[in-house]
Short mmCIF file of N, CA and C in Angstrom, two decimals:
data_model
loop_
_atom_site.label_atom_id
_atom_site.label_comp_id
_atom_site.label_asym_id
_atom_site.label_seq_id
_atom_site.Cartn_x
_atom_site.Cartn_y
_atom_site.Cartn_z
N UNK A 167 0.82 -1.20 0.00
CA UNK A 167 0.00 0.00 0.00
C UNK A 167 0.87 1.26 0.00
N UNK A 168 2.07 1.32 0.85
CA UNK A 168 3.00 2.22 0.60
C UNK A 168 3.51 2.98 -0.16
N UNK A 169 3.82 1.81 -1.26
CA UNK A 169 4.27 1.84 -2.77
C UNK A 169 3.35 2.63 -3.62
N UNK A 170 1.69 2.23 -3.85
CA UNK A 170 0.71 2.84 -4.08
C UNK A 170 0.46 4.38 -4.05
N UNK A 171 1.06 4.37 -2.22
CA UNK A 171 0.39 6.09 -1.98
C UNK A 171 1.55 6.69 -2.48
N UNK A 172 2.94 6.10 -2.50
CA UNK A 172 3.36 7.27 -3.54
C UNK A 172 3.59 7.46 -4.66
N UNK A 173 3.22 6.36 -5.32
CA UNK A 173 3.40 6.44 -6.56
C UNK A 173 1.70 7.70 -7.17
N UNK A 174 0.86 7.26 -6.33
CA UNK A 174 -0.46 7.89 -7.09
C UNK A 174 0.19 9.64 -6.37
N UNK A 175 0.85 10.14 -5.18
CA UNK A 175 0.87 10.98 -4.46
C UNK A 175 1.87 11.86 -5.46
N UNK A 176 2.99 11.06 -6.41
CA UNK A 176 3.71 11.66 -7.09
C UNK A 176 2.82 12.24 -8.10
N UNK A 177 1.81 11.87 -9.01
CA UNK A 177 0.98 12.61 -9.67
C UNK A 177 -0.14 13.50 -9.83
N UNK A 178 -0.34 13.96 -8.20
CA UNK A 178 -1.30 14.70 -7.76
C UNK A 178 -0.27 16.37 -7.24
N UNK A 179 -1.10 17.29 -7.20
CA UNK A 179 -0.32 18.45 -7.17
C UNK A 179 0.16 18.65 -5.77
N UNK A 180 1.46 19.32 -5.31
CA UNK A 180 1.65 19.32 -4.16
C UNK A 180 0.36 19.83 -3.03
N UNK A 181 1.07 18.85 -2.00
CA UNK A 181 -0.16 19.07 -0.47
C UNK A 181 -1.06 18.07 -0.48
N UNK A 182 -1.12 17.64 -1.88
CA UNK A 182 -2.28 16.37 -1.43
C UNK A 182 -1.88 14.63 -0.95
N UNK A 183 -2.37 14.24 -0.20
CA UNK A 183 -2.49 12.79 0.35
C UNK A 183 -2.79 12.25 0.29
N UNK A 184 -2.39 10.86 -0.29
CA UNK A 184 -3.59 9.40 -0.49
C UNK A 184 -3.77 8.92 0.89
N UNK A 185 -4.59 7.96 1.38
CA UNK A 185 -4.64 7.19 2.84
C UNK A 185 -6.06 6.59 2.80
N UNK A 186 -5.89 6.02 4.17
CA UNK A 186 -6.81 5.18 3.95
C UNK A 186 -7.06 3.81 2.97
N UNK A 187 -6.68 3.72 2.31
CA UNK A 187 -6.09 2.75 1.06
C UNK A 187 -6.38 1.40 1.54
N UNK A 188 -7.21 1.13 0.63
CA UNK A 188 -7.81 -0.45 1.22
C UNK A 188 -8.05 -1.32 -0.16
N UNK A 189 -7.67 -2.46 -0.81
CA UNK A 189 -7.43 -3.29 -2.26
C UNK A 189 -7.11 -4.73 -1.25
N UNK A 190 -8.60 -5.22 -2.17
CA UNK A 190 -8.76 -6.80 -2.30
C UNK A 190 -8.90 -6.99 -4.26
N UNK A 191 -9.30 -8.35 -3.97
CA UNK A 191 -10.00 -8.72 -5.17
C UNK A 191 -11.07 -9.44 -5.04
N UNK A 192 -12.05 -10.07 -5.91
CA UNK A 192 -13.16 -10.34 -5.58
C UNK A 192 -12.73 -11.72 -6.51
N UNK A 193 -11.87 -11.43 -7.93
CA UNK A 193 -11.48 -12.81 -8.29
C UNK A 193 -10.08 -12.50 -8.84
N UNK A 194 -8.96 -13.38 -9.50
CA UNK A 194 -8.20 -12.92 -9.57
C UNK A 194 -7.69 -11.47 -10.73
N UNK A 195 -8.80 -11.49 -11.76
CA UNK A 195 -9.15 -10.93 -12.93
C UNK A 195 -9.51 -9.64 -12.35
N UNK A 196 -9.78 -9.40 -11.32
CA UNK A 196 -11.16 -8.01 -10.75
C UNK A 196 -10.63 -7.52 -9.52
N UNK A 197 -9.09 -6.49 -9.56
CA UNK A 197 -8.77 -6.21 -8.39
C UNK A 197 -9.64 -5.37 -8.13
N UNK A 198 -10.07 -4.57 -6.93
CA UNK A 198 -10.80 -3.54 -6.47
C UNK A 198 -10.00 -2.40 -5.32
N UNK A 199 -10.36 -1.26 -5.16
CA UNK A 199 -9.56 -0.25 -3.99
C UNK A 199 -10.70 0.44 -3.86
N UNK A 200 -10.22 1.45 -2.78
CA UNK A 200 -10.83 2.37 -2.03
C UNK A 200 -9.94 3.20 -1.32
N UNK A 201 -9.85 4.38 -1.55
CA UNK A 201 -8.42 5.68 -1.01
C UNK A 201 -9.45 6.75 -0.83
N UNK A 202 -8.93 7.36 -0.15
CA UNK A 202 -9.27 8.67 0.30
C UNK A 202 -8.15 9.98 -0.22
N UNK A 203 -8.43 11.29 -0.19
CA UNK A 203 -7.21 11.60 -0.86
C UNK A 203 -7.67 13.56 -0.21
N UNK A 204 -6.87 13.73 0.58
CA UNK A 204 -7.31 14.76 1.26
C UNK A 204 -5.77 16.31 0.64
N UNK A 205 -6.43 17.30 0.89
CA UNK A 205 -6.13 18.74 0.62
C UNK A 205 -6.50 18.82 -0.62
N UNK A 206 -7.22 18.47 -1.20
CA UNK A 206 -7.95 18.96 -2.58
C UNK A 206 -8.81 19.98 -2.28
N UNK A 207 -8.01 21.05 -3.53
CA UNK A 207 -8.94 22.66 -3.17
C UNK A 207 -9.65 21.92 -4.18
N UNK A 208 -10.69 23.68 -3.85
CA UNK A 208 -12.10 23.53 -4.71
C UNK A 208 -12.05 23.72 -5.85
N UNK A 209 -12.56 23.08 -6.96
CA UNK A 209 -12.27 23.37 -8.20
C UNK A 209 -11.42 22.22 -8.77
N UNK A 210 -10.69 21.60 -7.76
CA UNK A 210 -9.41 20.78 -8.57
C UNK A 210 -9.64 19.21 -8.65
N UNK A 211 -10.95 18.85 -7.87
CA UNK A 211 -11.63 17.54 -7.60
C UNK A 211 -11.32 16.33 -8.85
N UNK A 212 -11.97 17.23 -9.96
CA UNK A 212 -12.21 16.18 -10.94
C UNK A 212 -11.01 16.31 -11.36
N UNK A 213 -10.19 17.27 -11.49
CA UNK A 213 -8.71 16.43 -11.57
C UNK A 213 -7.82 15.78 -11.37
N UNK A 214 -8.23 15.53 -9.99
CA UNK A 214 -7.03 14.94 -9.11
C UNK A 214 -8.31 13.53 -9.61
N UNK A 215 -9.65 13.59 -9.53
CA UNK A 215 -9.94 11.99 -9.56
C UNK A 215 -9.71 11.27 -10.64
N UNK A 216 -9.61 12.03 -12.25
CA UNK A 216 -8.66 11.91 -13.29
C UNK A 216 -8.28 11.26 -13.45
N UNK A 217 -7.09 12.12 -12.69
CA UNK A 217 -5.33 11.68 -12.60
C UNK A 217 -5.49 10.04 -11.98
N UNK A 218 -5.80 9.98 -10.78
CA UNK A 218 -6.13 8.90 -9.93
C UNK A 218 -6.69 7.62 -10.65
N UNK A 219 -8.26 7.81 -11.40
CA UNK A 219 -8.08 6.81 -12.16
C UNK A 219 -7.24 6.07 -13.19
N UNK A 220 -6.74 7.08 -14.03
CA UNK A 220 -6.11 6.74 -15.26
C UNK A 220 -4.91 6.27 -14.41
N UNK A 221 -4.40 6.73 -13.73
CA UNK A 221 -2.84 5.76 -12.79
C UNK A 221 -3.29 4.55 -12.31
N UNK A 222 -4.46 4.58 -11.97
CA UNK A 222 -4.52 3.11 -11.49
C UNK A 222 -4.78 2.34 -12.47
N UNK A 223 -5.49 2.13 -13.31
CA UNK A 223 -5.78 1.79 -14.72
C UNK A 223 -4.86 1.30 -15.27
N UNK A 224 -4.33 2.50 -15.74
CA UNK A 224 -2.36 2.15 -16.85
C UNK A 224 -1.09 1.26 -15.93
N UNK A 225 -1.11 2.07 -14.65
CA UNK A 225 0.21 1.18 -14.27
C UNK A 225 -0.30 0.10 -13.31
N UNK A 226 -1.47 0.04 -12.88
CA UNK A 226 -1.71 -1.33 -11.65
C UNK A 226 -2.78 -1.95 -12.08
N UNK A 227 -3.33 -1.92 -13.27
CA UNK A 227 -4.41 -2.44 -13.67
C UNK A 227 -5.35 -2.81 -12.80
N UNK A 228 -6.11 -1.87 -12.32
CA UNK A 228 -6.79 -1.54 -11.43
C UNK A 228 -8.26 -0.60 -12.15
N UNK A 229 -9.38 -1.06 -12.52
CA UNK A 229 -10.21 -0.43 -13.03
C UNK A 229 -11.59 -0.35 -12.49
N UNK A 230 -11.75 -1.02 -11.17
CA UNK A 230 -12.64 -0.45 -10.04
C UNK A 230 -12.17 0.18 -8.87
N UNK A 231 -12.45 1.18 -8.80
CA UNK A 231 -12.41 1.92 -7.40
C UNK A 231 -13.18 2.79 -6.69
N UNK A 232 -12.93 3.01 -5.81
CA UNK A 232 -14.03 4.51 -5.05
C UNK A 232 -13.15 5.62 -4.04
N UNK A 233 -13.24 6.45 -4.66
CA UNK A 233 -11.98 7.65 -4.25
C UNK A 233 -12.56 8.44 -3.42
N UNK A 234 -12.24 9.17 -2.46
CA UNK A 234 -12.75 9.94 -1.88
C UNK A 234 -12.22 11.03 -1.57
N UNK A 235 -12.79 12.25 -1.77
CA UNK A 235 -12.46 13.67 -2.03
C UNK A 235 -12.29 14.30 -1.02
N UNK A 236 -11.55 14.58 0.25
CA UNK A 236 -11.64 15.34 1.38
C UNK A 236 -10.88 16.94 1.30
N UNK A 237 -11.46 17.92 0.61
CA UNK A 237 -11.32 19.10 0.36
C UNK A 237 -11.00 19.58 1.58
N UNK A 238 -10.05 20.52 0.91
CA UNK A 238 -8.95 21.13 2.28
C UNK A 238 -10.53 22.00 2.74
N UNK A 239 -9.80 22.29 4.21
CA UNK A 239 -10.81 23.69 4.46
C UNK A 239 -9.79 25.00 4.89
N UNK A 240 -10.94 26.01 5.03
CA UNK A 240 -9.73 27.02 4.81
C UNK A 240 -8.97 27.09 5.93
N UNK A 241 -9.24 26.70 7.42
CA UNK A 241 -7.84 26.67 8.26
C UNK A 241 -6.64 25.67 7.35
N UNK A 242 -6.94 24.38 6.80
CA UNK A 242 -6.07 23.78 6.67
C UNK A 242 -4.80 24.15 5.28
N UNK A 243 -5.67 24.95 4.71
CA UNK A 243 -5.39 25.66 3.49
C UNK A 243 -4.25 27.01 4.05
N UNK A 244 -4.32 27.52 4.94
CA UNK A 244 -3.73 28.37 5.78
C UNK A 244 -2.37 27.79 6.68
N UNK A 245 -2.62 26.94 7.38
CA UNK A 245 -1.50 26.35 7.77
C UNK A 245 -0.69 24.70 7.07
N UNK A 246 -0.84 24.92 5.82
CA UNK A 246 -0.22 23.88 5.18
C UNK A 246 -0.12 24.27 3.47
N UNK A 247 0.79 23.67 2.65
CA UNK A 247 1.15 23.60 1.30
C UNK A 247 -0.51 23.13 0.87
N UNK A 248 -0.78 23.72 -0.60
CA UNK A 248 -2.43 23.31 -1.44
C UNK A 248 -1.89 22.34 -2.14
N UNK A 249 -3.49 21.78 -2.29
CA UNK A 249 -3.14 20.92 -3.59
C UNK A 249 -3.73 21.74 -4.38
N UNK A 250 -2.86 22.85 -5.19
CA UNK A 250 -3.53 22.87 -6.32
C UNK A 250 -2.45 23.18 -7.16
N UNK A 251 -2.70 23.31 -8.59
CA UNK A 251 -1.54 23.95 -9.31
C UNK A 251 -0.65 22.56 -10.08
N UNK A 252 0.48 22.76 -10.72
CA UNK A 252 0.99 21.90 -11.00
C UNK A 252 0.99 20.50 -10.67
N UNK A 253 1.65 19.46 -11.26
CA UNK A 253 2.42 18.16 -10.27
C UNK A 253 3.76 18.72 -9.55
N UNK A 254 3.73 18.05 -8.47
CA UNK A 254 4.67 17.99 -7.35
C UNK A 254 6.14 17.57 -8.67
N UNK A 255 6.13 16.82 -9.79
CA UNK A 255 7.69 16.69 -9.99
C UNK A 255 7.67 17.66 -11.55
#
């Protein structure tokens, strides 16, 4: 799961966090996940969930999931780096 959060964490814009991260399968053909992915400003949602699918898709063949959006708020937006704007590399 480690491996996961940073590999998806490298393609999301700085400040944001994968966690929570939970992958079974149901058969061997049909992996499945569930992440959470917190400091997403407003506005930048459907990009970061995007990004998120198509990475899991292309490099982990991974084509069910359920992501979850935990939008910064504005204290946290204040005392920490955004996710918004570029990728982090």
């Amino acid at each position: 799961a480690e491996r996961l959060k940073v590999d998806l964490e490298a393609i999301l814009p700085a400040g944001c966090q994968v966690h929570h991260i939970h992958a079974w399968s149901l058969t061997s053909e049909k992996p499945l996940i569930t992440l959470h992915v917190s400091g997403v400003q407003e506005g930048q949602e459907a990009m970061a969930l995007t990004a998120i699918q198509a990475r899991l898709r292309d490099a982990h063949n991974i084509s069910h999931s359920t992501i979850q959006m935990d939008r910064a708020s504005n204290r946290e937006m204040a005392d920490s780096p955004s996710c918004e704007g570029g990728n982090k590399s």
